[in-house]
CSV table of C-alpha atoms and ligand atoms in Angstrom, one decimal:
chain,number,residue,atom,x,y,z
A,1,UNK,CA,-38.6,-156.6,-56.2
A,2,UNK,CA,-39.0,-156.8,-52.4
A,3,UNK,CA,-36.6,-159.8,-52.0
A,4,UNK,CA,-35.6,-161.3,-48.7
A,5,UNK,CA,-37.2,-160.8,-45.4
A,6,UNK,CA,-36.9,-157.0,-45.1
A,7,UNK,CA,-35.8,-155.2,-48.2
A,8,UNK,CA,-35.1,-151.5,-47.9
A,9,UNK,CA,-36.0,-150.0,-51.2
A,10,UNK,CA,-36.7,-146.5,-52.5
A,11,UNK,CA,-40.3,-145.6,-53.1
A,12,UNK,CA,-39.6,-145.1,-56.8
A,13,UNK,CA,-38.6,-148.7,-57.5
A,14,UNK,CA,-41.9,-149.6,-55.9
A,15,UNK,CA,-44.8,-151.6,-57.3
A,16,UNK,CA,-45.8,-154.9,-58.8
A,17,UNK,CA,-49.4,-155.8,-59.4
A,18,UNK,CA,-50.2,-158.8,-57.2
A,19,UNK,CA,-52.9,-161.0,-55.6
A,20,UNK,CA,-55.5,-159.4,-53.4
A,21,UNK,CA,-53.7,-160.4,-50.1
A,22,UNK,CA,-52.3,-157.7,-47.8
A,23,UNK,CA,-48.5,-158.0,-47.5
A,24,UNK,CA,-47.2,-156.5,-44.3
A,25,UNK,CA,-45.2,-153.4,-45.3
A,26,UNK,CA,-43.4,-150.6,-43.6
A,27,UNK,CA,-42.6,-147.1,-45.1
A,28,UNK,CA,-40.9,-144.0,-43.8
A,29,UNK,CA,-41.4,-140.5,-45.2
A,30,UNK,CA,-40.0,-137.2,-44.2
A,31,UNK,CA,-42.0,-134.0,-43.6
A,32,UNK,CA,-41.3,-130.9,-45.8
A,33,UNK,CA,-41.4,-127.2,-45.4
A,34,UNK,CA,-42.7,-125.0,-48.2
A,35,UNK,CA,-40.3,-122.2,-49.4
A,36,UNK,CA,-43.1,-121.0,-51.6
A,37,UNK,CA,-46.3,-121.6,-49.9
A,38,UNK,CA,-49.6,-123.4,-50.7
A,39,UNK,CA,-52.7,-121.8,-49.2
A,40,UNK,CA,-56.1,-122.3,-50.7
A,41,UNK,CA,-57.9,-124.9,-52.7
A,42,UNK,CA,-59.4,-124.8,-56.2
A,43,UNK,CA,-63.2,-124.6,-56.1
A,44,UNK,CA,-63.8,-125.4,-59.8
A,45,UNK,CA,-63.0,-129.1,-59.2
A,46,UNK,CA,-64.4,-131.9,-57.0
A,47,UNK,CA,-63.5,-131.3,-53.4
A,48,UNK,CA,-62.2,-134.8,-52.7
A,49,UNK,CA,-59.4,-134.3,-55.3
A,50,UNK,CA,-58.0,-131.6,-52.9
A,51,UNK,CA,-56.5,-129.6,-55.7
A,52,UNK,CA,-54.5,-126.6,-54.7
A,53,UNK,CA,-55.2,-123.1,-56.0
A,54,UNK,CA,-51.5,-122.4,-56.2
A,55,UNK,CA,-48.3,-124.3,-56.8
A,56,UNK,CA,-45.7,-124.6,-54.1
A,57,UNK,CA,-42.0,-125.4,-53.7
A,58,UNK,CA,-40.6,-127.2,-50.7
A,59,UNK,CA,-37.5,-128.9,-49.2
A,60,UNK,CA,-37.9,-132.3,-47.6
A,61,UNK,CA,-36.7,-132.3,-44.0
A,62,UNK,CA,-34.3,-134.8,-42.5
A,63,UNK,CA,-35.2,-135.7,-38.9
A,64,UNK,CA,-39.0,-135.1,-39.0
A,65,UNK,CA,-40.4,-138.4,-40.3
A,66,UNK,CA,-43.3,-140.8,-40.0
A,67,UNK,CA,-42.9,-144.5,-40.1
A,68,UNK,CA,-46.1,-146.5,-41.0
A,69,UNK,CA,-46.8,-150.2,-41.1
A,70,UNK,CA,-49.8,-151.8,-42.8
A,71,UNK,CA,-50.6,-155.4,-41.7
A,72,UNK,CA,-53.5,-157.8,-42.5
A,73,UNK,CA,-56.0,-157.9,-39.6
A,74,UNK,CA,-59.4,-159.2,-38.5
A,75,UNK,CA,-60.8,-155.7,-38.3
A,76,UNK,CA,-59.6,-152.2,-39.3
A,77,UNK,CA,-57.4,-150.7,-36.6
A,78,UNK,CA,-55.3,-147.5,-36.4
A,79,UNK,CA,-52.5,-147.0,-33.8
A,80,UNK,CA,-50.8,-143.7,-33.6
A,81,UNK,CA,-47.5,-143.5,-31.6
A,82,UNK,CA,-48.3,-146.8,-30.0
A,83,UNK,CA,-51.9,-145.9,-28.8
A,84,UNK,CA,-55.1,-147.3,-30.4
A,85,UNK,CA,-57.2,-144.5,-32.0
A,86,UNK,CA,-61.0,-145.0,-31.9
A,87,UNK,CA,-62.1,-146.3,-35.3
A,88,UNK,CA,-64.7,-143.5,-35.4
A,89,UNK,CA,-62.3,-140.7,-34.7
A,90,UNK,CA,-61.8,-138.4,-37.7
A,91,UNK,CA,-58.1,-139.3,-38.0
A,92,UNK,CA,-58.8,-143.0,-38.1
A,93,UNK,CA,-61.7,-142.5,-40.6
A,94,UNK,CA,-59.3,-140.5,-42.8
A,95,UNK,CA,-56.7,-143.3,-42.6
A,96,UNK,CA,-59.2,-146.0,-43.6
A,97,UNK,CA,-60.6,-143.9,-46.4
A,98,UNK,CA,-57.1,-143.4,-47.7
A,99,UNK,CA,-56.6,-147.2,-47.6
A,100,UNK,CA,-59.8,-147.7,-49.6
A,101,UNK,CA,-58.5,-145.3,-52.3
A,102,UNK,CA,-55.2,-147.1,-52.6
A,103,UNK,CA,-56.9,-150.5,-52.6
A,104,UNK,CA,-59.1,-149.3,-55.5
A,105,UNK,CA,-55.9,-148.3,-57.4
A,106,UNK,CA,-54.6,-151.8,-57.0
A,107,UNK,CA,-57.7,-154.0,-57.2
A,108,UNK,CA,-60.5,-151.8,-58.7
A,109,UNK,CA,-63.8,-152.9,-57.3
A,110,UNK,CA,-62.8,-155.8,-55.0
A,111,UNK,CA,-63.6,-155.3,-51.3
A,112,UNK,CA,-60.6,-154.1,-49.3
A,113,UNK,CA,-59.6,-156.6,-46.6
A,114,UNK,CA,-59.3,-155.2,-43.0
A,115,UNK,CA,-55.9,-153.8,-42.0
A,116,UNK,CA,-54.0,-152.7,-39.0
A,117,UNK,CA,-52.1,-149.4,-39.5
A,118,UNK,CA,-49.4,-148.5,-37.0
A,119,UNK,CA,-48.0,-145.0,-37.4
A,120,UNK,CA,-45.2,-143.4,-35.5
A,121,UNK,CA,-44.2,-139.8,-35.8
A,122,UNK,CA,-40.5,-139.1,-35.1
A,123,UNK,CA,-41.0,-135.5,-34.3
A,124,UNK,CA,-39.6,-133.4,-31.4
A,125,UNK,CA,-41.8,-133.9,-28.4
A,126,UNK,CA,-44.7,-131.4,-28.1
A,127,UNK,CA,-43.4,-129.4,-31.0
A,128,UNK,CA,-46.8,-128.7,-32.5
A,129,UNK,CA,-45.3,-129.2,-36.0
A,130,UNK,CA,-47.5,-130.5,-38.8
A,131,UNK,CA,-47.1,-134.2,-39.4
A,132,UNK,CA,-49.8,-134.6,-42.1
A,133,UNK,CA,-47.2,-134.4,-45.0
A,134,UNK,CA,-45.0,-137.2,-43.7
A,135,UNK,CA,-48.0,-139.1,-42.3
A,136,UNK,CA,-50.0,-139.3,-45.6
A,137,UNK,CA,-46.8,-139.9,-47.7
A,138,UNK,CA,-45.7,-142.8,-45.4
A,139,UNK,CA,-49.3,-144.2,-45.3
A,140,UNK,CA,-49.6,-144.0,-49.1
A,141,UNK,CA,-46.2,-145.8,-49.8
A,142,UNK,CA,-46.8,-148.5,-47.1
A,143,UNK,CA,-50.3,-149.2,-48.3
A,144,UNK,CA,-49.4,-149.3,-51.9
A,145,UNK,CA,-46.7,-151.9,-51.0
A,146,UNK,CA,-49.1,-153.8,-48.8
A,147,UNK,CA,-51.7,-154.0,-51.6
A,148,UNK,CA,-49.3,-154.6,-54.4
A,149,UNK,CA,-50.4,-151.5,-56.3
A,150,UNK,CA,-48.4,-151.0,-59.5
A,151,UNK,CA,-48.0,-147.3,-59.1
A,152,UNK,CA,-45.2,-144.8,-60.0
A,153,UNK,CA,-44.0,-142.2,-57.5
A,154,UNK,CA,-45.9,-139.6,-59.5
A,155,UNK,CA,-49.1,-141.7,-59.0
A,156,UNK,CA,-48.4,-142.2,-55.3
A,157,UNK,CA,-47.9,-138.4,-54.9
A,158,UNK,CA,-51.3,-137.7,-56.4
A,159,UNK,CA,-52.9,-140.3,-54.1
A,160,UNK,CA,-51.2,-138.7,-51.1
A,161,UNK,CA,-52.6,-135.3,-52.1
A,162,UNK,CA,-56.1,-136.6,-51.4
A,163,UNK,CA,-55.1,-137.0,-47.7
A,164,UNK,CA,-53.1,-133.7,-47.5
A,165,UNK,CA,-51.9,-131.2,-50.1
A,166,UNK,CA,-48.4,-130.9,-48.7
A,167,UNK,CA,-48.1,-134.7,-48.5
A,168,UNK,CA,-47.9,-134.7,-52.3
A,169,UNK,CA,-44.4,-133.1,-52.0
A,170,UNK,CA,-43.1,-135.6,-49.4
A,171,UNK,CA,-42.8,-138.4,-52.0
A,172,UNK,CA,-39.4,-137.1,-52.9
A,173,UNK,CA,-36.3,-135.9,-51.0
A,174,UNK,CA,-34.4,-132.7,-51.8
A,175,UNK,CA,-36.1,-129.7,-53.5
A,176,UNK,CA,-39.6,-130.4,-54.8
A,177,UNK,CA,-42.0,-128.3,-56.9
A,178,UNK,CA,-45.7,-128.8,-57.1
A,179,UNK,CA,-47.4,-127.7,-60.3
A,180,UNK,CA,-51.1,-126.8,-59.6
A,181,UNK,CA,-52.3,-127.5,-63.1
A,182,UNK,CA,-55.6,-126.4,-64.6
A,183,UNK,CA,-57.5,-129.5,-65.6
A,184,UNK,CA,-60.7,-130.0,-63.5
A,185,UNK,CA,-59.9,-133.8,-63.1
A,186,UNK,CA,-56.5,-132.9,-61.5
A,187,UNK,CA,-54.6,-134.8,-64.2
A,188,UNK,CA,-52.0,-132.0,-64.6
A,189,UNK,CA,-51.6,-131.3,-60.9
A,190,UNK,CA,-48.3,-133.0,-60.1
A,191,UNK,CA,-45.1,-132.7,-58.1
A,192,UNK,CA,-41.5,-133.4,-59.0
A,193,UNK,CA,-38.1,-133.3,-57.5
A,194,UNK,CA,-36.3,-130.4,-59.1
A,195,UNK,CA,-33.0,-131.0,-57.3
A,196,UNK,CA,-31.7,-133.8,-55.0
A,197,UNK,CA,-30.6,-132.9,-51.5
A,198,UNK,CA,-27.0,-133.0,-52.6
A,199,UNK,CA,-27.5,-130.0,-54.9
A,200,UNK,CA,-27.2,-127.5,-52.1
A,201,UNK,CA,-26.2,-127.9,-48.5
A,202,UNK,CA,-28.8,-125.6,-46.8
A,203,UNK,CA,-30.4,-126.0,-43.4
A,204,UNK,CA,-33.8,-125.3,-41.9
A,205,UNK,CA,-33.7,-124.2,-38.3
A,206,UNK,CA,-37.0,-124.9,-36.5
A,207,UNK,CA,-37.6,-122.2,-33.8
A,208,UNK,CA,-40.2,-123.5,-31.4
A,209,UNK,CA,-42.3,-120.5,-30.4
A,210,UNK,CA,-45.1,-122.4,-28.5
A,211,UNK,CA,-46.1,-125.7,-27.1
A,212,UNK,CA,-49.4,-127.3,-28.1
A,213,UNK,CA,-51.3,-127.4,-31.4
A,214,UNK,CA,-52.7,-124.8,-33.7
A,215,UNK,CA,-56.2,-123.4,-33.3
A,216,UNK,CA,-57.6,-123.5,-36.8
A,217,UNK,CA,-56.7,-126.4,-39.1
A,218,UNK,CA,-55.3,-125.7,-42.5
A,219,UNK,CA,-58.3,-127.1,-44.4
A,220,UNK,CA,-60.7,-124.8,-42.6
A,221,UNK,CA,-58.3,-121.8,-42.6
A,222,UNK,CA,-57.8,-122.2,-46.4
A,223,UNK,CA,-61.5,-122.1,-47.1
A,224,UNK,CA,-62.0,-119.1,-44.9
A,225,UNK,CA,-59.3,-117.2,-46.8
A,226,UNK,CA,-60.6,-118.3,-50.2
A,227,UNK,CA,-64.1,-117.2,-49.4
A,228,UNK,CA,-63.5,-114.0,-47.3
A,229,UNK,CA,-60.0,-112.6,-47.8
A,230,UNK,CA,-59.9,-109.7,-50.3
A,231,UNK,CA,-56.3,-110.5,-50.9
A,232,UNK,CA,-56.9,-114.2,-51.9
A,233,UNK,CA,-57.1,-113.4,-55.7
A,234,UNK,CA,-53.8,-111.5,-55.6
A,235,UNK,CA,-52.2,-114.3,-53.5
A,236,UNK,CA,-53.1,-116.7,-56.3
A,237,UNK,CA,-52.1,-114.3,-59.1
A,238,UNK,CA,-48.7,-113.6,-57.8
A,239,UNK,CA,-47.7,-117.1,-56.8
A,240,UNK,CA,-46.2,-118.4,-60.1
A,241,UNK,CA,-43.6,-115.5,-60.2
A,242,UNK,CA,-42.5,-116.6,-56.7
A,243,UNK,CA,-42.2,-120.2,-57.8
A,244,UNK,CA,-40.1,-119.5,-60.9
A,245,UNK,CA,-37.9,-117.0,-58.9
A,246,UNK,CA,-37.3,-119.6,-56.1
A,247,UNK,CA,-36.5,-122.4,-58.6
A,248,UNK,CA,-34.0,-120.1,-60.3
A,249,UNK,CA,-32.4,-119.1,-57.0
A,250,UNK,CA,-32.1,-122.7,-56.0
A,251,UNK,CA,-30.5,-123.6,-59.4
A,252,UNK,CA,-28.0,-120.7,-58.8
A,253,UNK,CA,-27.5,-121.6,-55.1
A,254,UNK,CA,-28.2,-118.0,-54.2
A,255,UNK,CA,-29.3,-117.7,-50.6
A,256,UNK,CA,-30.1,-114.0,-50.7
A,257,UNK,CA,-32.3,-114.3,-53.8
A,258,UNK,CA,-34.0,-117.4,-52.4
A,259,UNK,CA,-34.4,-115.9,-48.9
A,260,UNK,CA,-36.1,-112.8,-50.2
A,261,UNK,CA,-38.7,-114.9,-52.0
A,262,UNK,CA,-39.1,-117.2,-49.0
A,263,UNK,CA,-39.9,-114.4,-46.6
A,264,UNK,CA,-42.1,-112.6,-49.2
A,265,UNK,CA,-44.2,-115.8,-49.9
A,266,UNK,CA,-44.7,-116.6,-46.2
A,267,UNK,CA,-45.6,-113.0,-45.2
A,268,UNK,CA,-47.9,-112.7,-48.2
A,269,UNK,CA,-49.7,-115.8,-47.1
A,270,UNK,CA,-50.0,-114.6,-43.5
A,271,UNK,CA,-51.3,-111.2,-44.8
A,272,UNK,CA,-54.0,-113.1,-46.8
A,273,UNK,CA,-54.8,-115.1,-43.7
A,274,UNK,CA,-55.0,-112.0,-41.5
A,275,UNK,CA,-57.4,-110.3,-44.0
A,276,UNK,CA,-59.8,-113.2,-43.7
A,277,UNK,CA,-63.1,-112.8,-41.8
A,278,UNK,CA,-62.8,-113.6,-38.9
A,279,UNK,CA,-59.0,-113.0,-39.1
A,280,UNK,CA,-56.6,-115.9,-39.0
A,281,UNK,CA,-53.6,-115.0,-36.9
A,282,UNK,CA,-51.2,-118.0,-36.5
A,283,UNK,CA,-48.3,-116.0,-35.1
A,284,UNK,CA,-47.8,-115.2,-31.4
A,285,UNK,CA,-45.6,-112.6,-29.8
A,286,UNK,CA,-42.6,-114.9,-29.8
A,287,UNK,CA,-43.0,-115.5,-33.5
A,288,UNK,CA,-42.7,-111.7,-34.1
A,289,UNK,CA,-39.8,-111.3,-31.7
A,290,UNK,CA,-37.9,-114.1,-33.5
A,291,UNK,CA,-38.5,-112.4,-36.9
A,292,UNK,CA,-37.2,-109.1,-35.6
A,293,UNK,CA,-34.1,-110.7,-34.1
A,294,UNK,CA,-33.5,-112.6,-37.4
A,295,UNK,CA,-33.7,-109.4,-39.4
A,296,UNK,CA,-31.3,-107.7,-36.8
A,297,UNK,CA,-28.8,-110.6,-37.2
A,298,UNK,CA,-28.9,-110.1,-40.9
A,299,UNK,CA,-28.3,-106.4,-40.7
A,300,UNK,CA,-25.8,-106.3,-37.9
A,301,UNK,CA,-24.0,-109.6,-37.9
A,302,UNK,CA,-24.4,-110.5,-41.6
A,303,UNK,CA,-26.0,-113.8,-40.7
A,304,UNK,CA,-28.1,-114.8,-43.8
A,305,UNK,CA,-31.2,-116.5,-42.3
A,306,UNK,CA,-34.7,-116.1,-43.8
A,307,UNK,CA,-38.0,-116.8,-42.0
A,308,UNK,CA,-41.0,-118.8,-43.1
A,309,UNK,CA,-43.9,-120.1,-41.0
A,310,UNK,CA,-47.0,-122.1,-41.6
A,311,UNK,CA,-50.4,-122.5,-40.0
A,312,UNK,CA,-48.9,-122.2,-36.6
A,313,UNK,CA,-46.6,-120.0,-34.5
A,314,UNK,CA,-43.2,-121.7,-35.2
A,315,UNK,CA,-40.6,-119.9,-37.3
A,316,UNK,CA,-38.5,-121.9,-39.7
A,317,UNK,CA,-35.3,-120.3,-40.8
A,318,UNK,CA,-33.7,-121.1,-44.1
A,319,UNK,CA,-29.9,-120.6,-44.2
A,320,UNK,CA,-26.7,-122.0,-45.6
A,321,UNK,CA,-25.1,-124.8,-43.4
A,322,UNK,CA,-22.2,-122.5,-42.4
A,323,UNK,CA,-24.4,-120.0,-40.6
A,324,UNK,CA,-26.9,-122.5,-39.0
A,325,UNK,CA,-25.1,-122.9,-35.6
A,326,UNK,CA,-24.7,-119.2,-35.0
A,327,UNK,CA,-28.3,-118.4,-36.0
A,328,UNK,CA,-29.7,-121.2,-33.9
A,329,UNK,CA,-27.8,-120.1,-30.8
A,330,UNK,CA,-28.8,-116.5,-31.2
A,331,UNK,CA,-32.5,-117.3,-31.8
A,332,UNK,CA,-32.7,-119.7,-28.9
A,333,UNK,CA,-32.1,-116.7,-26.6
A,334,UNK,CA,-35.2,-114.8,-27.8
A,335,UNK,CA,-37.6,-114.7,-24.9
A,336,UNK,CA,-40.4,-117.2,-25.3
A,337,UNK,CA,-38.4,-119.6,-27.5
A,338,UNK,CA,-38.7,-123.2,-26.3
A,339,UNK,CA,-35.8,-124.5,-28.3
A,340,UNK,CA,-34.3,-124.8,-31.8
A,341,UNK,CA,-33.5,-127.7,-34.0
A,342,UNK,CA,-31.2,-127.6,-37.1
A,343,UNK,CA,-32.4,-129.9,-39.9
A,344,UNK,CA,-30.7,-130.9,-43.1
A,345,UNK,CA,-32.4,-131.6,-46.4
A,346,UNK,CA,-34.0,-135.1,-46.3
A,347,UNK,CA,-34.1,-138.1,-48.6
A,348,UNK,CA,-36.7,-140.0,-50.6
A,349,UNK,CA,-39.2,-142.2,-48.7
A,350,UNK,CA,-38.2,-145.8,-48.1
A,351,UNK,CA,-40.3,-148.9,-48.1
A,352,UNK,CA,-39.8,-152.4,-46.8
A,353,UNK,CA,-41.8,-155.5,-47.2
A,354,UNK,CA,-42.1,-157.4,-43.9
A,355,UNK,CA,-42.5,-161.1,-43.9
B,401,PMV,O1,-51.4,-129.8,-46.8
B,401,PMV,P1,-51.8,-129.1,-45.6
B,401,PMV,O2,-53.3,-129.2,-45.4
B,401,PMV,O3,-51.1,-129.6,-44.4
B,401,PMV,O4,-51.6,-127.5,-45.7
B,401,PMV,C1,-50.3,-127.0,-45.7
B,401,PMV,C2,-50.3,-125.5,-45.7
B,401,PMV,C3,-49.1,-124.8,-45.3
B,401,PMV,O5,-48.3,-125.6,-44.4
B,401,PMV,C4,-49.5,-123.5,-44.5
B,401,PMV,C5,-48.2,-124.3,-46.5
B,401,PMV,C6,-47.5,-125.4,-47.2
B,401,PMV,O6,-47.3,-125.2,-48.4
B,401,PMV,O7,-47.1,-126.4,-46.6
């Protein structure tokens, strides 16, 4: 399966059960952006399963990726973008815990051998964009290869979820839908590719509205909204309609229909965040200026771009390929914008066995 020295393979052809040695492996996975958002976790299931309260629908992004290598080592080590991370730091602890989980999938109760994990984010410098989706997807695929885990892409996606909910969607390229499921053991919470990237040539323009990272992490923010926001129940109740509407719009390649749902889902999530106690306000003044300019461009120049944003101030604009250049140029001029980046829809993860 991984013939030769370095065999580039798709993650879905991945997996043979093997001996308990660690085989040096490298995987790359792309980040994704939710067109229909996930915010909030289920509280009727064990917390470690990290089960979402709502489904979500995303596109995988070309050009925002993480490459991760897993090697045998004398002691556990984690290097991020070339720099060693203290083994006690929370990010390293999460990485090693994730390795344990994947090792148990491959070898049940045997003790996991120590590993060196080298992870590199290929993201625009200081963009403040979330890398947890590509990071946990790449780590899951690389470790599963390194440990010889005999796991399907579906299984890998469920494992990635325990690191980060959005990582579950980065196991596929193209358009991906995550079904939240209802079983308390998480067995029916799964993601799937609903269309490959070739289905529809759309773009996502990342409009950088700040430098630096977000203030309240998504895990903490989600819990705050679930516990305190009076809108959380409505957010959950109305999500399935957005999901089926968006899937339909993508099937029809209808940008206006999709765009309306994209903006609604994002604004509804931010309204739910804002109604939390204390309030969660991830937008800054530039975010709001960009949205007003985008809406003006739609009204006055018929440029069909639609805004979505996550737990941070950046705006991501969903549009057809033909309007991307004009939209990016106009939005770059909004005061406070640090730059724009036009991204295509990205492919499946890749994995290589190194020897
Ligand atoms: O999976 P996390 O913990 O990175 O949370 C992602 C939450 C949002 O980015 C706000 C929405 C989403 O669906 O990606």
